[in-house]
PDB file of C-alpha atoms in Angstrom:
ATOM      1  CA  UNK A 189      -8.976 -96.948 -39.521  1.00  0.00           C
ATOM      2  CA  UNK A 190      -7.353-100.267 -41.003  1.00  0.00           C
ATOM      3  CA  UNK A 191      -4.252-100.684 -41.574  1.00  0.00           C
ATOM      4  CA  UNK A 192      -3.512 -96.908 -39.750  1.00  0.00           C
ATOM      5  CA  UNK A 193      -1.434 -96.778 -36.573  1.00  0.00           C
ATOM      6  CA  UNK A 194      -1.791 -94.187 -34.340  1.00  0.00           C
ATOM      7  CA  UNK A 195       1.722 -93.932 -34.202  1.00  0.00           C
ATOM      8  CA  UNK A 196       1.534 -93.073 -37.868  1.00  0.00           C
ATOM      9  CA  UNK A 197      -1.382 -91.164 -37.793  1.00  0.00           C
ATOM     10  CA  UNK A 198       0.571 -89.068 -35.077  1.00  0.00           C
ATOM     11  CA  UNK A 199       3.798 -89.084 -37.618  1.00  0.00           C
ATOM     12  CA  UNK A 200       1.807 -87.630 -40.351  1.00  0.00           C
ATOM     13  CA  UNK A 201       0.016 -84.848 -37.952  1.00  0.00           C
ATOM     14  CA  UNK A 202       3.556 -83.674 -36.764  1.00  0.00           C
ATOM     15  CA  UNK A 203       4.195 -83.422 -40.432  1.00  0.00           C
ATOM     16  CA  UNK A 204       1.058 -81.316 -41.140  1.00  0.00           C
ATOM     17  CA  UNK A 205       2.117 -79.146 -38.103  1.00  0.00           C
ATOM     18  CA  UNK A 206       5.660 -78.354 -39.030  1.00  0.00           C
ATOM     19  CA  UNK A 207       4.130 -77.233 -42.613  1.00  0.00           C
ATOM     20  CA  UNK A 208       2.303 -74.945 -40.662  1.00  0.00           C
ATOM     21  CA  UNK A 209       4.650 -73.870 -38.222  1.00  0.00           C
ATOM     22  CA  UNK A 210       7.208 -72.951 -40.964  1.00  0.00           C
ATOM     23  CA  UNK A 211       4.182 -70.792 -43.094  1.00  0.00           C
ATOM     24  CA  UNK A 212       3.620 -67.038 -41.809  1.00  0.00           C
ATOM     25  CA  UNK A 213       0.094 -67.013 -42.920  1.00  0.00           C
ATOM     26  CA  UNK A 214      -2.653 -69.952 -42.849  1.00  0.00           C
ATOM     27  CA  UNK A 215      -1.748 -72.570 -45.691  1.00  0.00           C
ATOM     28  CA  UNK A 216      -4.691 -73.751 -48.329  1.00  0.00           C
ATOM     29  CA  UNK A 217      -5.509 -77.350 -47.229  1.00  0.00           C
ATOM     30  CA  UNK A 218      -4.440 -78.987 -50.487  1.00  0.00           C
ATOM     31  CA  UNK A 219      -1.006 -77.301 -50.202  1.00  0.00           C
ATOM     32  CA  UNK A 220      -0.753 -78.855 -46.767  1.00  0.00           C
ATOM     33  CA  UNK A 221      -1.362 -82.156 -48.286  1.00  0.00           C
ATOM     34  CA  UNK A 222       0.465 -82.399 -50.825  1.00  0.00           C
ATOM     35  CA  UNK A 223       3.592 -81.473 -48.727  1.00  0.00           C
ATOM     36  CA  UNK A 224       3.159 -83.563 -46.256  1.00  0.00           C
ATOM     37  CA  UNK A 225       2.986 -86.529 -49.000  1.00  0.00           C
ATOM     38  CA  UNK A 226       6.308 -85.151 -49.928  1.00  0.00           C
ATOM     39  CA  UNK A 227       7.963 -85.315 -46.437  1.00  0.00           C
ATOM     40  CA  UNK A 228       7.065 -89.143 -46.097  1.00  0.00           C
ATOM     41  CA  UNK A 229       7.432 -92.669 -47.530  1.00  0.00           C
ATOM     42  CA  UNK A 230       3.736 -93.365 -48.114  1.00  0.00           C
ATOM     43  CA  UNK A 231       2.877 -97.145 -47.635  1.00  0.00           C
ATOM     44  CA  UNK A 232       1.097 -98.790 -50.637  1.00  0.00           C
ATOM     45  CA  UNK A 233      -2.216 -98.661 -48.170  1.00  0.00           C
ATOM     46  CA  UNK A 234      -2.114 -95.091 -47.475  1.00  0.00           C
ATOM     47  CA  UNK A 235      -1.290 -94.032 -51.749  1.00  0.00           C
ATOM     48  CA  UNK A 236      -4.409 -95.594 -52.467  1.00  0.00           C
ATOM     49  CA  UNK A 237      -7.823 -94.652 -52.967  1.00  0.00           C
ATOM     50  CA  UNK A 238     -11.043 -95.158 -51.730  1.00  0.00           C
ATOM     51  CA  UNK A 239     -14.020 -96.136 -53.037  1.00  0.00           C
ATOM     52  CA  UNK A 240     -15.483 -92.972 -52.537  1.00  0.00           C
ATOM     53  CA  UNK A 241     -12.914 -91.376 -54.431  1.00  0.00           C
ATOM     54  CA  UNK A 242      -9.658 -89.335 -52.414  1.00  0.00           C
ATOM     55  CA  UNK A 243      -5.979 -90.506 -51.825  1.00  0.00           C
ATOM     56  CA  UNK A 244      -6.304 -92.306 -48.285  1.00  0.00           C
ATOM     57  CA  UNK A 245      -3.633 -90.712 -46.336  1.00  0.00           C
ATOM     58  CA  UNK A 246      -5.110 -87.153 -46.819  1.00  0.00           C
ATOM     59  CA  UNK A 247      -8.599 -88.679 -45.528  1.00  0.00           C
ATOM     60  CA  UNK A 248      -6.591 -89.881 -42.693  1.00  0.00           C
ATOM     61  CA  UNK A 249      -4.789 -86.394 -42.021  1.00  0.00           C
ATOM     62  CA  UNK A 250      -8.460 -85.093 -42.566  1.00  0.00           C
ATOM     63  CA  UNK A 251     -10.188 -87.173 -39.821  1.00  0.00           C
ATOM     64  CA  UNK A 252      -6.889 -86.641 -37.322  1.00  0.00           C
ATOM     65  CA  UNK A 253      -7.037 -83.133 -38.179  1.00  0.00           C
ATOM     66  CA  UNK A 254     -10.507 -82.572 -36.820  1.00  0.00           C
ATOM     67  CA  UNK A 255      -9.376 -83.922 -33.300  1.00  0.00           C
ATOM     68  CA  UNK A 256      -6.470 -81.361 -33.371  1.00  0.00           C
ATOM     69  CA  UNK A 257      -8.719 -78.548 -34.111  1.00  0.00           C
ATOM     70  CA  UNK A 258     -11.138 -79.332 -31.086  1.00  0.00           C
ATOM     71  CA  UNK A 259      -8.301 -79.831 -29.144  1.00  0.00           C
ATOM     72  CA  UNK A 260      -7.251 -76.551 -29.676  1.00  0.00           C
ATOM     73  CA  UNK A 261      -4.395 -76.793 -31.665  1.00  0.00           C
ATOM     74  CA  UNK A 262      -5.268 -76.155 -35.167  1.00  0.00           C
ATOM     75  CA  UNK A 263      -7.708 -73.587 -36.635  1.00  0.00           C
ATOM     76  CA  UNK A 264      -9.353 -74.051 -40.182  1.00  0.00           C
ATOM     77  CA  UNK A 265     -11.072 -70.813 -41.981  1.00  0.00           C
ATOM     78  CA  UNK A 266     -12.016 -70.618 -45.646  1.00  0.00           C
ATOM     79  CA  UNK A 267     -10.090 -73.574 -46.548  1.00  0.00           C
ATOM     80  CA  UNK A 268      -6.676 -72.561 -45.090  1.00  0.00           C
ATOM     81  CA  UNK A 269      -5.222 -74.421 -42.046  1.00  0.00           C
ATOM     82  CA  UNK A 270      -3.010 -72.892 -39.307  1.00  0.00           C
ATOM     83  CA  UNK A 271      -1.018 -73.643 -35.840  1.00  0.00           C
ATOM     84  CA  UNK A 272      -2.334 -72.054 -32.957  1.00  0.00           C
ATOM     85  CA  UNK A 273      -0.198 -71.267 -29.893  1.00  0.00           C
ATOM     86  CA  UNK A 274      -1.393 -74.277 -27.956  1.00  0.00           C
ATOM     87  CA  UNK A 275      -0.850 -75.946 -30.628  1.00  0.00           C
ATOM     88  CA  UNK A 276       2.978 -75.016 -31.042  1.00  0.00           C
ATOM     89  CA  UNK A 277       3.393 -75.897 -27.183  1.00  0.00           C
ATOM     90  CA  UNK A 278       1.901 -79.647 -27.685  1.00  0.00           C
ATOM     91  CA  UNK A 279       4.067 -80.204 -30.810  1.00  0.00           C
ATOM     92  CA  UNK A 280       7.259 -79.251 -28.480  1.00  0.00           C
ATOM     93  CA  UNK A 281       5.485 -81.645 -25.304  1.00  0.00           C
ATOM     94  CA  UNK A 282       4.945 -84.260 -27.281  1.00  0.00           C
ATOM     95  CA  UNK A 283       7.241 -85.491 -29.529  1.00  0.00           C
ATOM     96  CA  UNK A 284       6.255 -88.886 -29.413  1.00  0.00           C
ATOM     97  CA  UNK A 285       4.342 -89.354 -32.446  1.00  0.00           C
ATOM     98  CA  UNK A 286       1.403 -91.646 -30.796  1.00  0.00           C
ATOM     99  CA  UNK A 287       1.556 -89.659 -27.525  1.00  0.00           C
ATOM    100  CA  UNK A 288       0.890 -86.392 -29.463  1.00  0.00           C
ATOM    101  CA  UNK A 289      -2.029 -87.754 -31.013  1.00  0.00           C
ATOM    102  CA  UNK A 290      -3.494 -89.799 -28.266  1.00  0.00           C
ATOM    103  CA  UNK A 291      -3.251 -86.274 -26.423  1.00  0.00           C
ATOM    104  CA  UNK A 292      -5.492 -84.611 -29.133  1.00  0.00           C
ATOM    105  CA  UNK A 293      -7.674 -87.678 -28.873  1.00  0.00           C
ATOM    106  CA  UNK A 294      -7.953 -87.351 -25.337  1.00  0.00           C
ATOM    107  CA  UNK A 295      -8.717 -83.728 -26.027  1.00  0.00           C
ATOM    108  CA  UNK A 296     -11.404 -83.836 -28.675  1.00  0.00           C
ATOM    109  CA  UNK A 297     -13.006 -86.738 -26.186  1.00  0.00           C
ATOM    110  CA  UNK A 298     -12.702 -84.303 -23.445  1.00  0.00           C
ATOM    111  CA  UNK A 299     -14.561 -81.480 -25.988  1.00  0.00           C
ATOM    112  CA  UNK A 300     -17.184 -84.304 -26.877  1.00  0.00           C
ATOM    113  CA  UNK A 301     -17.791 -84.961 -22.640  1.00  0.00           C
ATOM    114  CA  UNK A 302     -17.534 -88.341 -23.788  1.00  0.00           C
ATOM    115  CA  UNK A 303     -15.128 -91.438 -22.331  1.00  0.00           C
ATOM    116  CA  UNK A 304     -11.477 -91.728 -24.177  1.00  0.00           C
ATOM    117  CA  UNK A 305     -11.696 -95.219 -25.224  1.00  0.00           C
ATOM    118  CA  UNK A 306      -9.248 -97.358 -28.156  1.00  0.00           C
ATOM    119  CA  UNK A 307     -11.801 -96.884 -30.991  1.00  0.00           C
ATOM    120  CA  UNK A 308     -14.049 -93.979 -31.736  1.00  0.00           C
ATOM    121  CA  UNK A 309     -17.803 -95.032 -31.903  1.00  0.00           C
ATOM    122  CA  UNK A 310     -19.449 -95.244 -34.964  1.00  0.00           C
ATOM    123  CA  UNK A 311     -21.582 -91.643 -34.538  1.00  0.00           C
ATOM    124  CA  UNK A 312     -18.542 -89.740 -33.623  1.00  0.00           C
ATOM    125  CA  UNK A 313     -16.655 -91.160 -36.696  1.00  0.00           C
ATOM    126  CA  UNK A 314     -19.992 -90.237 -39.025  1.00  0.00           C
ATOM    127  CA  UNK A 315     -19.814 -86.765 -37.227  1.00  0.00           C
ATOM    128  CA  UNK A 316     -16.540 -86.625 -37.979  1.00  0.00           C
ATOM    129  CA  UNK A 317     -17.498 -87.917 -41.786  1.00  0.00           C
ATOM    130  CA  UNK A 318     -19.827 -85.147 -42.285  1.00  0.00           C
ATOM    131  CA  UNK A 319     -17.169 -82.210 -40.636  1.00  0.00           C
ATOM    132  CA  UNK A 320     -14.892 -83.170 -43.554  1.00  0.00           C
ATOM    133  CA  UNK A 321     -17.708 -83.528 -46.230  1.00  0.00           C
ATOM    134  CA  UNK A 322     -18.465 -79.590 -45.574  1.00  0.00           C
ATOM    135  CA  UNK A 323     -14.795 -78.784 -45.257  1.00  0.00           C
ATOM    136  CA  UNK A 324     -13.937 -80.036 -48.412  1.00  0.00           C
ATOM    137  CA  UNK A 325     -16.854 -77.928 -50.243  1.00  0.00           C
ATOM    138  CA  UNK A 326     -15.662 -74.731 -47.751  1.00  0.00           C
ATOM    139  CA  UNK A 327     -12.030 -75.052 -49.461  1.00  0.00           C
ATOM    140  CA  UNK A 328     -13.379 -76.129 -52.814  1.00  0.00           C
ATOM    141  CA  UNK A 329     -15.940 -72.759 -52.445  1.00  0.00           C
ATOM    142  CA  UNK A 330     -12.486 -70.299 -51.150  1.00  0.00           C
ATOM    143  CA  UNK A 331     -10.429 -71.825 -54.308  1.00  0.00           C
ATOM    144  CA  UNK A 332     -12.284 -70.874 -56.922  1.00  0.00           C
ATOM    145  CA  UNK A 333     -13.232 -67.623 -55.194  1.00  0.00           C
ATOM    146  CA  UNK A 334      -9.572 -66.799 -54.804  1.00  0.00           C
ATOM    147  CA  UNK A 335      -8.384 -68.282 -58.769  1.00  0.00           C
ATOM    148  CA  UNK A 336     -11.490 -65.576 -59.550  1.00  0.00           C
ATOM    149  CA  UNK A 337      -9.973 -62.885 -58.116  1.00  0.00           C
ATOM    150  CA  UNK A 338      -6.654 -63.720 -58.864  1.00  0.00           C
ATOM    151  CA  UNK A 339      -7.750 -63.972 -62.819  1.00  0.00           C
ATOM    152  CA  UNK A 340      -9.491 -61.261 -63.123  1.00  0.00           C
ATOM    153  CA  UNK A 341      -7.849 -57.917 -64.470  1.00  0.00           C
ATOM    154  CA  UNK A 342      -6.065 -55.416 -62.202  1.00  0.00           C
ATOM    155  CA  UNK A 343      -8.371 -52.349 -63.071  1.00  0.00           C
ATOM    156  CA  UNK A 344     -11.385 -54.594 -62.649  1.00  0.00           C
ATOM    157  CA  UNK A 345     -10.444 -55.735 -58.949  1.00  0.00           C
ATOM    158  CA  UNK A 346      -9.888 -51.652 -58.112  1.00  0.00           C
ATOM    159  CA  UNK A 347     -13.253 -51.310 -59.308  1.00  0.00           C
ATOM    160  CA  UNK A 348     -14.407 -53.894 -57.321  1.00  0.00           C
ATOM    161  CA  UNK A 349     -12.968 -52.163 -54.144  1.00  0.00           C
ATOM    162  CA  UNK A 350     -14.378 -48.969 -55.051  1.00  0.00           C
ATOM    163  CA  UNK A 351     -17.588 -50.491 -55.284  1.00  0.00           C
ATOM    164  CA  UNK A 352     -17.070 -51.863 -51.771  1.00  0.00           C
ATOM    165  CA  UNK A 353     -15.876 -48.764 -50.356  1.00  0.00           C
ATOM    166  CA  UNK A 354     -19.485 -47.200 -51.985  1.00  0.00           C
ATOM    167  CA  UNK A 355     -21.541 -49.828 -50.118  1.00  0.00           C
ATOM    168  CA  UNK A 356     -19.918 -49.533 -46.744  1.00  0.00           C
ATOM    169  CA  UNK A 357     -21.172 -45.816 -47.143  1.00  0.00           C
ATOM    170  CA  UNK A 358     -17.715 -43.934 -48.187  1.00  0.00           C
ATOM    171  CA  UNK A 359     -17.468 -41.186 -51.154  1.00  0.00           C
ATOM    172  CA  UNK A 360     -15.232 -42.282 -53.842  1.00  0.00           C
ATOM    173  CA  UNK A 361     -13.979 -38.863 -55.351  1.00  0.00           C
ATOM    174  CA  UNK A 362     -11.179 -40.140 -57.639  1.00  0.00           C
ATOM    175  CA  UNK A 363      -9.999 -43.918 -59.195  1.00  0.00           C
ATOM    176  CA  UNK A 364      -6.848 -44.017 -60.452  1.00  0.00           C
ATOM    177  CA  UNK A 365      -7.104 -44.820 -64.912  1.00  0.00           C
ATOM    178  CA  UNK A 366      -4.232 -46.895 -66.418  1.00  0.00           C
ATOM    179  CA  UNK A 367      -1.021 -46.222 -66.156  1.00  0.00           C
ATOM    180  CA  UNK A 368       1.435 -45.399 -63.647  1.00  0.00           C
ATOM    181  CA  UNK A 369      -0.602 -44.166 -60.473  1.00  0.00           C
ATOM    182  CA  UNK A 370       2.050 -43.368 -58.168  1.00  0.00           C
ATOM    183  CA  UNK A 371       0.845 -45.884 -55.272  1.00  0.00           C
ATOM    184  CA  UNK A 372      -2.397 -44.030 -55.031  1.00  0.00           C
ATOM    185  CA  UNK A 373      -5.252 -46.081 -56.682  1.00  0.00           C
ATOM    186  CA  UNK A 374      -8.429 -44.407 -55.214  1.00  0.00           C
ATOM    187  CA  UNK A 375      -8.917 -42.004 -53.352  1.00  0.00           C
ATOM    188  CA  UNK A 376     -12.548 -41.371 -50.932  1.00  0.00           C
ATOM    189  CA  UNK A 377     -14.447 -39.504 -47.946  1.00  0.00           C
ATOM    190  CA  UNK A 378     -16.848 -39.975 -45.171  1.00  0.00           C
ATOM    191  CA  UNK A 379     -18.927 -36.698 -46.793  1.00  0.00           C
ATOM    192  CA  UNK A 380     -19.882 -36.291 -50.366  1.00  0.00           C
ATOM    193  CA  UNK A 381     -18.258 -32.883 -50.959  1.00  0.00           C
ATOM    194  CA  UNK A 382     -15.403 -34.293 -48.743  1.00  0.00           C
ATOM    195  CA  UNK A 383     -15.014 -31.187 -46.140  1.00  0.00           C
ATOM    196  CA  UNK A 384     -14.575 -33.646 -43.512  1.00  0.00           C
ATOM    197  CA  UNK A 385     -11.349 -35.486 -42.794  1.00  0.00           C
ATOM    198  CA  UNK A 386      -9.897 -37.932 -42.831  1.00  0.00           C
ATOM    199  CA  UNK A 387      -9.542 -38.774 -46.512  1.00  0.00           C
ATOM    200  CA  UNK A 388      -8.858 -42.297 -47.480  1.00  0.00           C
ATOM    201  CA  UNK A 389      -6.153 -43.113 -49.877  1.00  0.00           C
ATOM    202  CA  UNK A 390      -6.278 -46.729 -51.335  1.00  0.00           C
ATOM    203  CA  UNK A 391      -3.693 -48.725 -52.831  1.00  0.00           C
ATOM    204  CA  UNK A 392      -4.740 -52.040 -54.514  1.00  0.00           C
ATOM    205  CA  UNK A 393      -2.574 -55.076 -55.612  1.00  0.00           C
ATOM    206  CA  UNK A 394      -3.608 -57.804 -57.524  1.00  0.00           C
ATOM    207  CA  UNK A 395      -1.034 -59.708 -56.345  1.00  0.00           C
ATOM    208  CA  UNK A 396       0.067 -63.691 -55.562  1.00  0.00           C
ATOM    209  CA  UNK A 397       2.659 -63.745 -53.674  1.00  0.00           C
ATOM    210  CA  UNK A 398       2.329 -61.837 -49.673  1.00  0.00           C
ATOM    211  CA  UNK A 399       3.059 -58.337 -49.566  1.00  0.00           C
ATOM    212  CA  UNK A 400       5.949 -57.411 -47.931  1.00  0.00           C
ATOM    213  CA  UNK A 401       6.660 -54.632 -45.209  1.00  0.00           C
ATOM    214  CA  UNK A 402       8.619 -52.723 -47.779  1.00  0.00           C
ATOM    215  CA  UNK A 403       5.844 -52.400 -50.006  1.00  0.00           C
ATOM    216  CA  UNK A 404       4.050 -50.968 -46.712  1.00  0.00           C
ATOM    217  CA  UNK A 405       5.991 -48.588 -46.067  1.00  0.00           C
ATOM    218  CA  UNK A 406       6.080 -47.486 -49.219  1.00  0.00           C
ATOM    219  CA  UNK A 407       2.306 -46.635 -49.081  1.00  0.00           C
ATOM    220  CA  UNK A 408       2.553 -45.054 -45.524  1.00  0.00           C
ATOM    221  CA  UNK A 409       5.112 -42.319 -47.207  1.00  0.00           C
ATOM    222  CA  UNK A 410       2.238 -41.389 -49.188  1.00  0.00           C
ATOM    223  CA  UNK A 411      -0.280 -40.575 -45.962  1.00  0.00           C
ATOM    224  CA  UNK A 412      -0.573 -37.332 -44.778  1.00  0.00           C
ATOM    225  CA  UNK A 413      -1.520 -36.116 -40.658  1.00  0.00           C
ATOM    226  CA  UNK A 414      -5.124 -36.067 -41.683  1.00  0.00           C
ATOM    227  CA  UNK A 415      -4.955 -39.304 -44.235  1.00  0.00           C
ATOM    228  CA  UNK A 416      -5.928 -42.833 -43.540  1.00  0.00           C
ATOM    229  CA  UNK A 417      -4.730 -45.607 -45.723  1.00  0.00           C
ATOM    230  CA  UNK A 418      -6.248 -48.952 -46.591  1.00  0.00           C
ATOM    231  CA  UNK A 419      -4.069 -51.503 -48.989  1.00  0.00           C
ATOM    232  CA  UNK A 420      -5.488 -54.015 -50.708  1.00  0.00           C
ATOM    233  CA  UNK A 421      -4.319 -57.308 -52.481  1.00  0.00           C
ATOM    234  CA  UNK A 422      -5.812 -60.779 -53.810  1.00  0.00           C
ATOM    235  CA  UNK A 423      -2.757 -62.198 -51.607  1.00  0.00           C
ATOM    236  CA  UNK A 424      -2.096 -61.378 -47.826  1.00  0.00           C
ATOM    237  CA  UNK A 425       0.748 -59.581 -46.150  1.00  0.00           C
ATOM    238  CA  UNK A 426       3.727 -60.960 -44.059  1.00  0.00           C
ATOM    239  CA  UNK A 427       4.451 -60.850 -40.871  1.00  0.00           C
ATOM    240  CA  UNK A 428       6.785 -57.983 -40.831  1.00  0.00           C
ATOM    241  CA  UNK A 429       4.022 -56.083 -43.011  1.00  0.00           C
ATOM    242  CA  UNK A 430       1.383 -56.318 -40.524  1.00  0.00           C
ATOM    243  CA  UNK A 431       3.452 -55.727 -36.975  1.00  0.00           C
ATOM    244  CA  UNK A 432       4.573 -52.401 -39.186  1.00  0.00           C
ATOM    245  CA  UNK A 433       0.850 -51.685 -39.748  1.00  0.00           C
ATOM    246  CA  UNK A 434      -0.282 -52.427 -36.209  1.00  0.00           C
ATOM    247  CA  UNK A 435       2.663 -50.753 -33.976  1.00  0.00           C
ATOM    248  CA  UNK A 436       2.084 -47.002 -36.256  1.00  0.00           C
ATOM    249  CA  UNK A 437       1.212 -44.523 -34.017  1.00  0.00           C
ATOM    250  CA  UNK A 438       0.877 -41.647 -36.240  1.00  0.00           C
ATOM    251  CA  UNK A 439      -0.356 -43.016 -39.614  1.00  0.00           C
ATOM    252  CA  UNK A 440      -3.360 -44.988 -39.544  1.00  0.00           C
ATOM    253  CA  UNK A 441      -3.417 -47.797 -42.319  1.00  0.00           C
ATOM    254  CA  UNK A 442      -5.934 -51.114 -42.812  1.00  0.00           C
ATOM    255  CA  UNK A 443      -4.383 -53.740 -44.705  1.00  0.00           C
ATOM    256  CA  UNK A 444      -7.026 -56.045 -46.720  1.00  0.00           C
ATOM    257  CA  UNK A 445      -5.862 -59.301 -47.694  1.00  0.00           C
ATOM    258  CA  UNK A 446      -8.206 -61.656 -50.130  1.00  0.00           C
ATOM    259  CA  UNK A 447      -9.677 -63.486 -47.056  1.00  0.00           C
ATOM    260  CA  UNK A 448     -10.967 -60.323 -45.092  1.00  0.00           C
ATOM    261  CA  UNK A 449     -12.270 -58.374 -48.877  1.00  0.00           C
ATOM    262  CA  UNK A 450     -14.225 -61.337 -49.402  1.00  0.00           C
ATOM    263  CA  UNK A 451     -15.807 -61.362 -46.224  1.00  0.00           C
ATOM    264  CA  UNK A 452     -16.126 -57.430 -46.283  1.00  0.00           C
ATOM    265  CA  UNK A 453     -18.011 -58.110 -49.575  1.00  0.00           C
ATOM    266  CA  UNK A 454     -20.445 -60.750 -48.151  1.00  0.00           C
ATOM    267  CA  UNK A 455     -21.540 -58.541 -45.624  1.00  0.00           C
ATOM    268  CA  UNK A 456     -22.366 -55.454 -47.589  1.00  0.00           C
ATOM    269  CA  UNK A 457     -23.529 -57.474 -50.736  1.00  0.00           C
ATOM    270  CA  UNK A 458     -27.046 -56.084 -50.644  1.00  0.00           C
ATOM    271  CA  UNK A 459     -25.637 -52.219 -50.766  1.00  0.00           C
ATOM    272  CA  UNK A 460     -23.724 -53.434 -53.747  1.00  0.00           C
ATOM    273  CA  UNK A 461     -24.551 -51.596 -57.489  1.00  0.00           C
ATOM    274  CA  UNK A 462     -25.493 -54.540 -59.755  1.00  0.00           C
ATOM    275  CA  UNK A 463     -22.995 -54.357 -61.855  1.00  0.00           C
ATOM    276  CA  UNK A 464     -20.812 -54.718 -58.673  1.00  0.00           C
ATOM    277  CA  UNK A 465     -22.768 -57.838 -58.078  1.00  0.00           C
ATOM    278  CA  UNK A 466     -22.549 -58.920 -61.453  1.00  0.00           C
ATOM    279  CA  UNK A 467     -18.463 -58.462 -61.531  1.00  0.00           C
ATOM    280  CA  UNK A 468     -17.799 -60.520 -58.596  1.00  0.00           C
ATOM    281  CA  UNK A 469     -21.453 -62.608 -57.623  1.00  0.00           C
ATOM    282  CA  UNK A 470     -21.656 -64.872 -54.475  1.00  0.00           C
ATOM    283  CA  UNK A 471     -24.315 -66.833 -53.122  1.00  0.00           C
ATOM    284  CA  UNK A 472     -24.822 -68.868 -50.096  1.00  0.00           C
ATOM    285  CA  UNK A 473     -25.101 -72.576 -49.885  1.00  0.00           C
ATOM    286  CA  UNK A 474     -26.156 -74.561 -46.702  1.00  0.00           C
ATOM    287  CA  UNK A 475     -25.471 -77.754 -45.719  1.00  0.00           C
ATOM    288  CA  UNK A 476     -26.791 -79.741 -42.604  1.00  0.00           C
ATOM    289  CA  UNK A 477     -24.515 -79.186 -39.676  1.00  0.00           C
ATOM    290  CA  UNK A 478     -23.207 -82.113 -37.866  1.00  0.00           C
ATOM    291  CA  UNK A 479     -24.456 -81.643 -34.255  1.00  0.00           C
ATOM    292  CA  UNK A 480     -21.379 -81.338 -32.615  1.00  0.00           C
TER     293      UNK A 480
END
């Protein structure tokens, strides 16, 4: 890419990578951008714009980004970036800005079966073209699903998980009216009279910001021997939150951030009520893959 070093281009990755080091949970890809503009002096080349529209240095994190992700070192889901473990490792290994991304380079060539060479061929880099293309309308899709949900009115999101809970073939007995609920917002069965245990108590939190492990515990006080507890939230959970969730041996809780409802609710949309449907609709779009 003119006027693009690799050097820099490795500069600005260990940027991207130390934002995501430093985040417990996988960052949205425009918050990842717009930090890493903020960690750097950005060179009149890389603040401007191409013709196609798009600040230049986030295209260029965009195309090294893919590399680092078939390198193994960077995972992208519903719009939010993350670290992985090998990816940690090579940030520590390499802390030579060009050598790190030469590395990934070397990696994503080694993914392709292909020949490392200076320049990328002109297929790869349209491959690599059409990767972000769809990326951009994955994130683009996951933000306005998550400002949806985010929006929409506390009661109406525990309805929406009720409805959920009805499609994935549970027995919602009881959902908690306004007013104060005392951390119990639905309550549900395997069996319709509910004779059969376990019952499942629900809490639900229409929340922004992560929930933390105190707010976990909190719920867990309210689970009895034969309970099993599921939170809820628009947000996610932190770190603490979910090793407290996952090292319980006697109460048995689910936590269910935005990311994993959503894809809870694509999967049992056609048990859905309509009204669910109507409340919170989704549809799939496709787009030609890049053969990769």
């Amino acid at each position: 890419m003119a006027e693009i070093t690799r050097s820099r281009t490795g500069e600005l990755l260990r940027l991207v990578f130390e934002v995501l080091m430093a985040a417990e949970n996988p960052v949205r890809a425009s918050e990842v951008l717009s930090k890493v503009r903020g960690m750097t002096k950005l060179t009149d080349y890389e603040k401007g714009e191409f013709d196609s529209g798009g600040i230049r240095v986030d295209t260029i994190i965009r195309f090294a980004t893919v590399d680092c992700v078939k390198a193994g070192w960077m995972l992208k889901e519903k719009g939010r970036w993350s670290v992985t473990e090998e990816g940690i490792v090579a940030y520590n290994q390499y802390s030579n800005p060009e050598k790190f991304y030469r590395e990934a380079v070397k990696l994503y060539h080694k993914w392709k079966k292909g020949q490392l060479g200076e320049n990328e061929s002109e297929a790869e880099r349209e491959v690599k073209e059409v990767t972000i293309t769809i990326e951009k309308a994955d994130e683009l899709a996951w933000k306005e699903i998550e400002d949806y949900l985010k929006s929409m009115d506390p009661y109406e999101f525990q309805e929406l998980v009720a409805s959920l809970l009805k499609a994935m073939g549970y027995h919602v007995s009881w959902i908690s009216p306004k007013g104060k609920d005392g951390g119990l917002d639905i309550l549900a069965w395997s069996d319709p009279l509910g004779t059969k245990p376990p019952r499942i108590k629900v809490q639900v939190k229409r929340y922004e910001s992560n929930i933390n492990v105190d707010s976990v515990r909190s719920f867990m006080a309210l689970l009895g021997d034969d309970d099993v507890g599921i939170f809820v939230t628009t947000s996610d959970f932190t770190r603490d939150a979910k090793d407290e969730a996952r090292t319980q041996e006697k109460r048995k809780i689910t936590l269910i951030g935005l990311a994993k409802f959503v894809e809870l609710w694509i999967e049992y949309y056609a048990n859905l009520d309509d009204l669910a449907r109507r409340k919170f609709p989704l549809q799939p779009i496709y787009f030609l893959s890049p053969n990769q």
